[in-house]
Amino acid sequence: MIARASQLFLPTLRDAPADAEAVSHKLLVRGGFIRQVSAGLWTFLPLGWRVHRKIEQIVREEMDAIGAQEMLAPVLTPAELWQRTERFDAPEVFKLEDRSGRPFVLPLSHEETLTFHAAELQSYRQLPQSWYHFQTKDRDEPRPKAGLLRVREFIMKDSYSFDRDEAGLDVSYRRHGEAYARIFARCGLEFYRVQAESGLMGGSESEDFLAPAGAGENVLVTCVNGDYAADMDAASGVPRPPEFPPPLAAPQEVETPGVTTIEALAEFLGIDPAATSKAMPVVTSDGTLVLALVRGDDRLSEDKLMGELESDFRPATDEEIRAAFGASGGSLGPVGFKGRVIADETLREGQFVAGANRDGWHLRGVQAGRDYEPEFADIRATKEDDACPRCGGRLHVQTAIELGHIFKLGTRYSVPLGATFLDEDGRQKPLVMGSYGIGPGRVMAAVVEQHHDEHGIAWPASVAPYDAHVVALPGAEEIALRAAEALSAAGKDVLLDDRDLRAGEKFADADLIGCPVRVTAGRKSLEDGKVDVRERATGAETRLDVADLGKEP
């Protein structure tokens, strides 16, 4: 197939949008792949849609290979299904009504709809089942940014497995995970498969597939020894041990006027910040105030705490804090607090300085188990240079793009939606489910983040918009056409730049668009009938006869 650039919509730009920070945002806009309609809403232009469809096809082939069946569910979804699974009130969900006042949602995933259809499965003999589709999703994202990385509307491949028991789910989950690894490898990506938090989706277990990149909403934690990788939301690093002051037989009050930060407290008392505790009162969705405690030199992981609480939460207001503790923020601690306390595991051993619940005062020598009774959990955010929990090696923290996410949902959706089957023992049982998502647009952005240089994109051949970009310079149009025809005859998709532009403009566009191979027919071609062949990724150049184009080396 030959596409003539003179007949295509190829709106390349010399400059990136002023608000673009991510490399993928800049280059996809400049290369004429995407255009913004509104905040978080993007149109895939012809070049971009070709890349998107190639990624879709890779996904489709690998899903079909594990026996998944493709279908298509509607975007518009009755609110009743989401109300039954208690996801309707999530702030990320777009809600609307029809002209009769009936409520609907624009779903960010299709668990409810596919489980609705799975209710037609009647017997264990029909199991296992695995279904998937490519469909538009909508998310009421409050801060869209970074081009395709944080959007309000996107296409996702979501698939769902239905099994009779946990053992069957284990098999379906493993097959999807292996298929995902093949998909991302075929797209030319460096990626890690890591444990993750399930969040709004729910379920017993989930994993992310993360691609290291300069842009991205996720944080990837890896061990320098290569034996550990995790999403920051689920990572468990081992911090350095604190330098404790001499132990005390009981907590001792110390006046700390005007000291409201950990840094100021450590300096005032002349102690290690790691020997202090940090108190963060939060309020769950049912209105309960809970005190979260981490070490003074640590940061709370909101995702981990959400998992422990099994609830969304918000910071407590000044009024709520004063009512519960009798003091304001900066002087809060667990001693004497009558509510629920969740303390990080790092506070299990040793004595720490904590707020005295009295403005301008702290307590030395506060010891869990003796002075207060907490629930212990891993709720700290892992940090750069923490020790690896497996080998003790140094942990490295870097930004990453979430390419896909797989979940063991169990019966989280089948029970409220009545999706049951008759098992071999004659009993009705709920279907055991898994959910698996990939965003082709995110994959596309991740490829650009990992495959580019200062001139533009360098697409891997598997997802490139065209296999070859033939540049026709003035006077060599006929040879350029013959080169394009030779490549097309060899089964290559060819972009023939036959526009009436200067050579420099054509070369700049070729580098920006990033097809794997650039073939140039110019003045020398008129003399020897040969063309210059340049590999976009490496810059390696060869000169070949037109007749040799498309032949395997």
Coordinates of C-alpha atoms in Angstrom, one line a residue:
M1 CA 0.0 0.0 0.0
I2 CA 1.3 3.5 -0.9
A3 CA -0.1 6.6 0.7
R4 CA 0.8 9.9 -1.0
A5 CA 1.6 12.7 1.5
S6 CA 0.2 15.3 -0.9
Q7 CA -3.3 13.7 -0.4
L8 CA -3.1 13.0 3.4
F9 CA -4.0 15.1 6.4
L10 CA -0.5 15.5 7.9
P11 CA -0.6 18.7 10.0
T12 CA 3.0 18.6 11.4
L13 CA 4.2 21.5 13.6
R14 CA 7.6 22.9 14.2
D15 CA 6.8 23.9 17.8
A16 CA 5.1 22.0 20.6
P17 CA 2.1 23.3 22.5
A18 CA 3.0 25.8 25.2
D19 CA 1.4 23.7 27.9
A20 CA 3.0 20.4 26.9
E21 CA 5.6 18.9 29.3
A22 CA 5.6 15.2 28.5
V23 CA 7.7 14.2 25.5
S24 CA 4.9 12.1 24.2
H25 CA 2.5 15.0 24.4
K26 CA 4.9 17.3 22.5
L27 CA 5.9 14.8 19.7
L28 CA 2.5 13.3 19.1
V29 CA 1.0 16.8 18.6
R30 CA 4.0 18.1 16.5
G31 CA 4.0 14.9 14.4
G32 CA 0.3 15.3 13.5
F33 CA -0.8 12.2 15.4
I34 CA -3.3 13.7 17.8
R35 CA -5.2 17.0 18.4
Q36 CA -6.9 18.3 21.5
V37 CA -10.6 19.1 21.4
S38 CA -10.9 20.1 25.0
A39 CA -9.1 19.4 28.3
G40 CA -8.6 15.6 28.4
L41 CA -10.4 15.0 25.0
W42 CA -8.3 14.1 22.0
T43 CA -8.8 13.2 18.4
F44 CA -6.6 10.6 16.8
L45 CA -5.7 12.0 13.4
P46 CA -5.0 9.6 10.5
L47 CA -1.4 8.9 11.5
G48 CA -2.3 8.5 15.2
W49 CA -5.2 6.2 14.4
R50 CA -3.0 4.0 12.3
V51 CA -0.7 3.5 15.3
H52 CA -3.7 3.0 17.6
R53 CA -5.1 0.3 15.3
K54 CA -1.7 -1.5 15.1
I55 CA -1.6 -1.7 18.9
E56 CA -5.2 -2.9 19.0
Q57 CA -4.3 -5.6 16.5
I58 CA -1.4 -6.8 18.7
V59 CA -3.7 -6.9 21.7
R60 CA -6.4 -8.7 19.7
E61 CA -4.0 -11.4 18.4
E62 CA -2.7 -12.1 21.9
M63 CA -6.2 -12.2 23.5
D64 CA -7.5 -14.5 20.8
A65 CA -4.5 -16.7 21.4
I66 CA -5.6 -17.4 25.0
G67 CA -9.2 -18.2 23.9
A68 CA -10.8 -14.9 24.8
Q69 CA -13.8 -14.0 22.7
E70 CA -14.3 -10.5 21.3
M71 CA -17.6 -8.7 21.7
L72 CA -18.9 -5.1 22.1
A73 CA -20.9 -3.7 24.9
P74 CA -22.5 -0.2 24.8
V75 CA -21.0 2.9 26.5
L76 CA -24.3 4.2 27.9
T77 CA -25.1 2.1 30.9
P78 CA -28.1 2.0 33.2
A79 CA -27.2 3.5 36.6
E80 CA -29.0 0.6 38.3
L81 CA -26.1 -1.8 37.6
W82 CA -23.6 0.6 39.1
Q83 CA -25.9 1.3 42.1
R84 CA -26.1 -2.5 42.8
T85 CA -22.3 -2.7 42.9
E86 CA -22.0 0.5 44.9
R87 CA -19.8 2.3 42.4
F88 CA -22.4 4.8 41.2
D89 CA -21.4 7.5 43.7
A90 CA -17.7 7.4 42.8
P91 CA -16.7 11.0 41.8
E92 CA -14.8 9.7 38.7
V93 CA -18.1 8.4 37.2
F94 CA -19.9 10.6 34.6
K95 CA -23.7 10.5 35.4
L96 CA -26.6 11.7 33.2
E97 CA -30.3 11.2 32.6
D98 CA -32.3 10.6 29.5
R99 CA -35.4 12.7 28.6
S100 CA -37.6 10.6 30.8
G101 CA -35.3 11.2 33.8
R102 CA -33.9 7.7 33.9
P103 CA -30.3 7.7 35.3
F104 CA -27.3 6.4 33.3
V105 CA -23.5 6.4 33.6
L106 CA -20.7 6.7 31.1
P107 CA -18.5 3.9 32.5
L108 CA -14.8 4.0 33.1
S109 CA -14.9 0.2 32.9
H110 CA -17.4 -2.5 32.0
E111 CA -17.5 -4.9 34.9
E112 CA -21.2 -4.3 35.6
T113 CA -22.3 -4.7 32.0
L114 CA -20.3 -7.9 31.2
T115 CA -21.3 -9.4 34.6
F116 CA -24.9 -8.6 33.6
H117 CA -24.4 -10.8 30.5
A118 CA -22.6 -13.5 32.4
A119 CA -25.8 -14.0 34.4
E120 CA -26.9 -16.1 31.4
L121 CA -24.3 -18.7 32.1
Q122 CA -26.1 -21.5 33.8
S123 CA -23.8 -24.5 34.4
Y124 CA -20.2 -25.2 35.4
R125 CA -20.0 -27.0 32.0
Q126 CA -20.0 -23.6 30.3
L127 CA -17.0 -22.5 32.3
P128 CA -14.4 -21.0 32.0
Q129 CA -15.3 -18.1 29.8
S130 CA -13.2 -15.1 28.8
W131 CA -14.7 -12.1 27.0
Y132 CA -13.1 -8.8 25.8
H133 CA -13.9 -5.7 23.8
F134 CA -12.4 -2.4 22.7
Q135 CA -14.7 0.3 23.8
T136 CA -14.8 4.0 24.7
K137 CA -14.5 4.8 28.5
D138 CA -15.1 8.1 30.2
R139 CA -13.6 9.3 33.5
D140 CA -14.4 12.6 35.2
E141 CA -10.8 13.4 35.6
P142 CA -10.4 16.7 37.5
R143 CA -6.9 17.5 36.2
P144 CA -6.3 16.2 32.7
K145 CA -2.8 16.7 31.5
A146 CA 0.2 15.2 29.6
G147 CA -1.5 14.5 26.4
L148 CA -2.8 10.9 26.3
L149 CA -1.6 10.0 29.8
R150 CA -4.4 11.7 31.8
V151 CA -7.6 12.0 29.8
R152 CA -11.3 12.2 30.3
E153 CA -12.2 9.8 27.4
F154 CA -10.2 6.9 26.0
I155 CA -10.5 3.5 24.4
M156 CA -9.7 0.5 26.5
K157 CA -9.4 -3.1 25.9
D158 CA -11.1 -4.6 28.9
S159 CA -11.5 -8.4 29.3
Y160 CA -13.3 -10.5 31.9
S161 CA -12.8 -14.0 33.0
F162 CA -15.5 -16.2 34.6
D163 CA -14.6 -19.3 36.5
R164 CA -16.2 -21.7 38.9
D165 CA -13.6 -21.3 41.7
E166 CA -10.4 -19.6 42.8
A167 CA -8.3 -22.3 41.2
G168 CA -9.8 -21.5 37.8
L169 CA -9.4 -17.8 38.4
D170 CA -5.7 -18.4 39.1
V171 CA -5.3 -20.0 35.6
S172 CA -7.2 -17.2 33.8
Y173 CA -5.2 -14.6 35.7
R174 CA -1.9 -16.2 34.8
R175 CA -2.9 -16.6 31.1
H176 CA -3.9 -12.9 30.9
G177 CA -0.7 -11.8 32.6
E178 CA 1.4 -13.8 30.2
A179 CA -0.5 -12.4 27.2
Y180 CA 0.0 -8.9 28.5
A181 CA 3.8 -9.5 28.7
R182 CA 3.8 -10.7 25.1
I183 CA 1.7 -7.6 24.0
F184 CA 4.1 -5.1 25.6
A185 CA 7.2 -6.9 24.3
R186 CA 5.8 -6.9 20.8
C187 CA 5.2 -3.1 21.1
G188 CA 8.9 -2.7 21.8
L189 CA 8.5 -1.6 25.4
E190 CA 10.6 -2.0 28.5
F191 CA 8.1 -2.8 31.3
Y192 CA 7.8 -4.4 34.7
R193 CA 5.0 -6.5 36.1
V194 CA 4.4 -5.4 39.7
Q195 CA 2.0 -5.9 42.6
A196 CA -0.5 -3.0 42.9
E197 CA -3.5 -1.8 44.9
S198 CA -6.9 -2.6 43.5
G199 CA -8.5 0.8 44.4
L200 CA -12.0 1.5 43.1
M201 CA -12.1 -1.9 41.2
G202 CA -11.9 -4.0 44.4
G203 CA -10.9 -7.6 44.5
S204 CA -8.3 -9.7 46.3
E205 CA -5.2 -9.1 44.1
S206 CA -4.0 -7.0 41.3
E207 CA -0.9 -6.2 39.2
D208 CA 0.3 -3.3 37.1
F209 CA 2.4 -3.4 34.0
L210 CA 4.6 -0.3 34.2
A211 CA 6.8 1.3 31.6
P212 CA 9.7 3.5 32.9
A213 CA 9.3 6.9 31.4
G214 CA 10.1 10.5 32.1
A215 CA 6.3 11.2 32.2
G216 CA 3.7 9.1 33.9
E217 CA 1.3 9.0 36.8
N218 CA 2.8 6.0 38.5
V219 CA 5.9 5.5 40.5
L220 CA 7.9 2.4 39.9
V221 CA 10.1 0.9 42.7
T222 CA 12.9 -1.5 41.6
C223 CA 15.9 -3.1 43.3
V224 CA 19.3 -2.4 41.9
N225 CA 19.9 -6.1 42.1
G226 CA 17.0 -6.8 39.8
D227 CA 15.0 -9.1 42.1
Y228 CA 12.2 -6.8 43.1
A229 CA 9.8 -4.4 41.4
A230 CA 6.5 -2.9 42.7
D231 CA 4.2 0.0 42.1
M232 CA 4.8 2.7 44.8
D233 CA 1.2 2.1 46.0
A234 CA 2.2 -1.5 47.0
A235 CA 6.0 -1.3 47.4
S236 CA 7.4 -2.3 50.8
G237 CA 10.9 -0.8 51.3
V238 CA 12.9 -1.2 54.5
P239 CA 14.0 2.2 55.9
R240 CA 17.2 2.8 57.8
P241 CA 17.0 2.2 61.6
P242 CA 16.4 5.2 63.8
E243 CA 18.9 6.6 66.2
F244 CA 16.9 6.4 69.4
P245 CA 17.6 8.5 72.6
P246 CA 17.8 6.5 75.9
P247 CA 14.6 4.7 76.7
L248 CA 12.1 6.0 79.3
A249 CA 10.0 4.1 81.8
A250 CA 7.0 6.2 80.9
P251 CA 6.2 9.0 78.4
Q252 CA 7.6 12.3 79.5
E253 CA 6.1 15.7 78.6
V254 CA 8.4 18.3 77.0
E255 CA 7.3 21.9 76.2
T256 CA 7.8 22.7 72.5
P257 CA 6.6 26.2 71.9
G258 CA 5.9 27.1 68.3
V259 CA 7.2 23.7 67.0
T260 CA 4.7 22.2 64.6
T261 CA 6.8 20.3 62.0
I262 CA 9.0 17.2 62.3
E263 CA 12.0 19.1 61.1
A264 CA 11.6 21.8 63.7
L265 CA 10.9 19.2 66.4
A266 CA 14.0 17.1 65.6
E267 CA 16.2 20.2 65.6
F268 CA 14.6 21.6 68.9
L269 CA 15.1 18.3 70.7
G270 CA 18.4 17.4 69.0
I271 CA 17.1 14.0 67.9
D272 CA 16.9 11.9 64.7
P273 CA 13.7 12.7 62.7
A274 CA 13.3 9.0 62.4
A275 CA 12.8 8.8 66.1
T276 CA 9.6 10.8 65.9
S277 CA 6.1 9.9 64.8
K278 CA 3.8 11.9 62.5
A279 CA 0.1 11.9 63.2
M280 CA -2.5 12.3 60.5
P281 CA -6.2 12.3 61.4
V282 CA -8.5 11.2 58.6
V283 CA -12.2 10.8 58.2
T284 CA -13.6 7.8 56.4
S285 CA -16.7 7.8 54.1
D286 CA -18.9 6.8 57.0
G287 CA -17.7 9.8 59.1
T288 CA -15.4 7.9 61.5
L289 CA -12.2 9.7 62.5
V290 CA -9.1 7.5 62.4
L291 CA -5.6 8.4 63.4
A292 CA -2.8 7.2 61.0
L293 CA 0.7 7.2 62.3
V294 CA 4.0 7.0 60.4
R295 CA 7.6 7.7 61.3
G296 CA 8.5 11.3 61.3
D297 CA 10.9 11.0 58.3
D298 CA 8.3 9.1 56.2
R299 CA 5.3 10.0 54.1
L300 CA 1.9 8.4 54.4
S301 CA 0.8 6.2 51.4
E302 CA -2.8 7.2 50.9
D303 CA -3.4 4.1 48.7
K304 CA -2.1 1.7 51.4
L305 CA -4.2 3.4 54.0
M306 CA -7.3 3.3 51.8
G307 CA -6.7 -0.5 51.5
E308 CA -6.5 -0.9 55.3
L309 CA -9.6 1.3 55.9
E310 CA -11.5 -0.4 53.0
S311 CA -12.9 3.1 52.4
D312 CA -12.2 6.5 50.9
F313 CA -11.1 9.1 53.3
R314 CA -10.3 12.8 53.6
P315 CA -8.1 14.8 56.0
A316 CA -9.9 15.8 59.2
T317 CA -10.9 19.5 59.5
D318 CA -9.5 21.8 62.2
E319 CA -12.8 21.6 64.0
E320 CA -12.9 17.8 63.9
I321 CA -9.3 17.6 65.1
R322 CA -9.9 20.0 68.0
A323 CA -13.0 18.0 69.1
A324 CA -11.2 14.6 69.0
F325 CA -7.8 15.6 70.4
G326 CA -8.2 18.8 72.3
A327 CA -5.3 20.3 70.4
S328 CA -4.5 21.6 66.9
G329 CA -2.4 20.0 64.2
G330 CA 1.3 19.9 65.0
S331 CA 0.8 18.6 68.6
L332 CA -1.2 15.5 67.9
G333 CA -0.3 11.9 69.1
P334 CA -1.9 8.6 69.9
V335 CA -1.6 8.6 73.7
G336 CA -5.0 9.2 75.2
F337 CA -6.9 9.1 71.8
K338 CA -9.9 7.0 72.2
G339 CA -10.5 6.2 68.5
R340 CA -9.0 3.8 66.0
V341 CA -5.2 4.1 65.5
I342 CA -3.4 2.6 62.5
A343 CA 0.4 2.7 63.0
D344 CA 3.0 1.9 60.4
E345 CA 5.0 -1.3 61.0
T346 CA 8.1 0.9 61.6
L347 CA 6.6 2.1 64.8
R348 CA 6.2 -1.4 66.3
E349 CA 9.6 -1.4 68.0
G350 CA 11.2 1.5 69.9
Q351 CA 10.2 4.7 71.7
F352 CA 9.3 7.7 69.6
V353 CA 8.5 11.4 70.2
A354 CA 4.9 12.1 69.6
G355 CA 2.4 15.0 70.0
A356 CA 1.0 15.3 73.5
N357 CA -2.5 16.4 72.3
R358 CA -1.8 19.7 74.0
D359 CA -0.7 22.8 72.0
G360 CA 3.0 23.5 72.3
W361 CA 3.8 20.1 74.0
H362 CA 5.2 16.7 72.9
L363 CA 5.8 13.4 74.6
R364 CA 9.2 11.7 74.7
G365 CA 9.4 7.9 75.0
V366 CA 6.1 6.9 73.5
Q367 CA 6.0 3.1 73.0
A368 CA 3.3 1.2 71.0
G369 CA 1.7 -1.5 73.1
R370 CA 2.6 0.1 76.4
D371 CA 1.2 3.6 75.9
Y372 CA -1.4 3.1 73.2
E373 CA -2.8 0.1 71.3
P374 CA -2.6 0.5 67.6
E375 CA -3.4 -1.7 64.6
F376 CA -0.1 -2.2 62.7
A377 CA 0.0 -2.1 58.9
D378 CA 2.4 -1.1 56.1
I379 CA 1.1 2.4 55.4
R380 CA 4.3 4.3 54.6
A381 CA 5.4 5.4 51.1
T382 CA 8.6 3.7 50.0
K383 CA 11.5 6.0 49.4
E384 CA 14.6 6.1 47.3
D385 CA 17.5 4.2 48.9
D386 CA 15.2 2.1 51.1
A387 CA 16.5 -1.5 51.4
C388 CA 15.0 -4.2 49.2
P389 CA 12.7 -6.5 51.3
R390 CA 14.1 -9.5 49.4
C391 CA 17.8 -9.0 49.2
G392 CA 18.6 -5.8 51.1
G393 CA 19.8 -4.1 48.0
R394 CA 19.2 -0.4 47.4
L395 CA 15.7 0.5 46.0
H396 CA 15.4 2.9 43.1
V397 CA 12.3 5.1 42.5
Q398 CA 11.4 6.3 39.0
T399 CA 8.3 7.6 37.2
A400 CA 6.4 5.2 35.0
I401 CA 3.4 4.8 32.8
E402 CA 0.7 2.3 33.6
L403 CA 0.2 0.2 30.5
G404 CA -2.3 -2.3 31.8
H405 CA -3.8 -3.6 35.0
I406 CA -5.1 -7.0 35.9
F407 CA -7.4 -7.8 38.8
K408 CA -8.6 -10.9 40.7
L409 CA -12.2 -9.7 41.4
G410 CA -13.5 -12.9 42.9
T411 CA -17.2 -12.5 43.6
R412 CA -17.1 -8.7 44.0
Y413 CA -19.5 -8.1 41.1
S414 CA -21.1 -11.5 40.6
V415 CA -22.8 -11.5 44.0
P416 CA -24.6 -8.1 43.8
L417 CA -25.5 -8.7 40.1
G418 CA -26.8 -12.2 40.7
A419 CA -24.4 -13.9 38.3
T420 CA -24.5 -17.5 39.5
F421 CA -24.1 -21.0 38.0
L422 CA -25.2 -24.5 38.9
D423 CA -22.0 -26.4 40.1
E424 CA -21.3 -30.1 39.8
D425 CA -22.6 -30.6 43.3
G426 CA -26.0 -29.2 42.4
R427 CA -25.6 -25.9 44.3
Q428 CA -25.9 -22.4 42.9
K429 CA -22.7 -20.5 43.3
P430 CA -21.5 -17.0 42.3
L431 CA -19.1 -16.8 39.3
V432 CA -15.5 -16.1 40.2
M433 CA -14.2 -13.2 38.1
G434 CA -11.1 -11.5 36.9
S435 CA -10.8 -8.2 35.1
Y436 CA -8.0 -7.1 32.7
G437 CA -7.4 -3.7 31.1
I438 CA -5.1 -2.2 28.5
G439 CA -5.2 1.4 27.2
P440 CA -3.8 1.5 23.6
G441 CA -3.5 5.3 23.9
R442 CA -1.3 4.9 27.0
V443 CA 0.7 2.2 25.2
M444 CA 1.2 4.6 22.3
A445 CA 2.4 7.4 24.6
A446 CA 4.7 5.0 26.4
V447 CA 6.3 3.9 23.2
V448 CA 7.0 7.5 22.3
E449 CA 8.5 8.2 25.8
Q450 CA 10.9 5.3 25.3
H451 CA 11.6 5.7 21.6
H452 CA 12.5 9.2 20.6
D453 CA 15.4 11.6 20.1
E454 CA 15.8 15.4 19.8
H455 CA 14.4 15.2 16.2
G456 CA 11.2 13.2 16.8
I457 CA 9.7 9.7 17.3
A458 CA 11.5 6.5 16.3
W459 CA 8.6 4.0 16.2
P460 CA 9.3 0.3 16.6
A461 CA 8.3 -1.5 13.4
S462 CA 5.4 -3.3 15.0
V463 CA 3.5 -0.1 15.7
A464 CA 4.8 2.4 13.2
P465 CA 2.2 4.2 11.1
Y466 CA 4.0 3.1 8.0
D467 CA 6.9 0.7 7.4
A468 CA 8.8 3.1 5.2
H469 CA 8.8 6.8 4.5
V470 CA 10.0 7.5 0.9
V471 CA 11.2 11.1 0.3
A472 CA 11.1 12.4 -3.3
L473 CA 13.5 15.3 -3.9
P474 CA 13.1 17.6 -6.9
G475 CA 13.8 15.8 -10.2
A476 CA 13.8 12.3 -8.6
E477 CA 10.0 11.8 -8.4
E478 CA 9.9 8.9 -10.8
I479 CA 12.7 7.0 -9.0
A480 CA 11.0 7.7 -5.6
L481 CA 7.7 6.3 -7.0
R482 CA 9.5 3.1 -8.2
A483 CA 11.1 2.8 -4.8
A484 CA 7.7 3.1 -3.1
E485 CA 6.2 0.5 -5.5
A486 CA 9.1 -1.9 -4.8
L487 CA 8.5 -1.7 -1.1
S488 CA 4.8 -2.0 -1.5
A489 CA 5.3 -5.1 -3.7
A490 CA 7.4 -6.6 -0.8
G491 CA 4.3 -6.2 1.5
K492 CA 5.3 -2.9 3.1
D493 CA 3.0 0.0 3.9
V494 CA 4.7 3.1 2.4
L495 CA 4.3 6.8 3.0
L496 CA 5.5 8.6 -0.2
D497 CA 6.3 12.3 0.4
D498 CA 5.5 13.8 -2.9
R499 CA 4.7 17.2 -1.6
D500 CA 6.1 20.4 -3.1
L501 CA 8.4 21.3 -0.2
R502 CA 12.0 21.9 0.4
A503 CA 14.3 18.9 1.1
G504 CA 14.9 20.2 4.7
E505 CA 11.2 20.3 5.5
K506 CA 10.7 16.8 4.2
F507 CA 13.6 15.4 6.2
A508 CA 12.4 17.2 9.3
D509 CA 8.9 15.7 8.9
A510 CA 10.3 12.3 8.3
D511 CA 12.3 12.4 11.5
L512 CA 9.3 13.8 13.4
I513 CA 6.9 11.2 12.1
G514 CA 9.4 8.4 12.8
C515 CA 8.8 5.6 10.4
P516 CA 11.4 2.8 10.9
V517 CA 13.0 3.4 7.5
R518 CA 13.5 6.5 5.4
V519 CA 14.3 6.1 1.7
T520 CA 15.5 9.1 -0.2
A521 CA 15.6 9.6 -3.9
G522 CA 17.6 12.6 -4.9
R523 CA 20.1 14.1 -7.4
K524 CA 22.5 11.2 -7.1
S525 CA 19.7 8.7 -7.8
L526 CA 19.4 10.2 -11.3
E527 CA 23.0 9.2 -12.0
D528 CA 23.1 5.7 -10.5
G529 CA 19.5 4.6 -10.0
K530 CA 20.1 4.0 -6.3
V531 CA 18.4 5.4 -3.2
D532 CA 19.6 6.2 0.3
V533 CA 18.1 4.0 3.0
R534 CA 18.4 5.3 6.6
E535 CA 17.3 3.5 9.7
R536 CA 15.4 6.0 11.9
A537 CA 16.4 4.4 15.3
T538 CA 20.1 4.0 14.7
G539 CA 20.9 6.5 11.9
A540 CA 22.7 3.8 9.9
E541 CA 22.6 4.5 6.1
T542 CA 23.1 2.3 3.1
R543 CA 22.7 2.9 -0.6
L544 CA 20.7 0.3 -2.5
D545 CA 19.4 -0.4 -6.0
V546 CA 15.7 0.2 -6.2
A547 CA 15.3 -3.5 -7.2
D548 CA 16.8 -4.5 -3.8
L549 CA 14.4 -2.6 -1.7
G550 CA 12.2 -4.7 0.5
K551 CA 14.4 -7.7 0.3
E552 CA 15.6 -9.3 3.5
P553 CA 19.3 -8.6 4.3

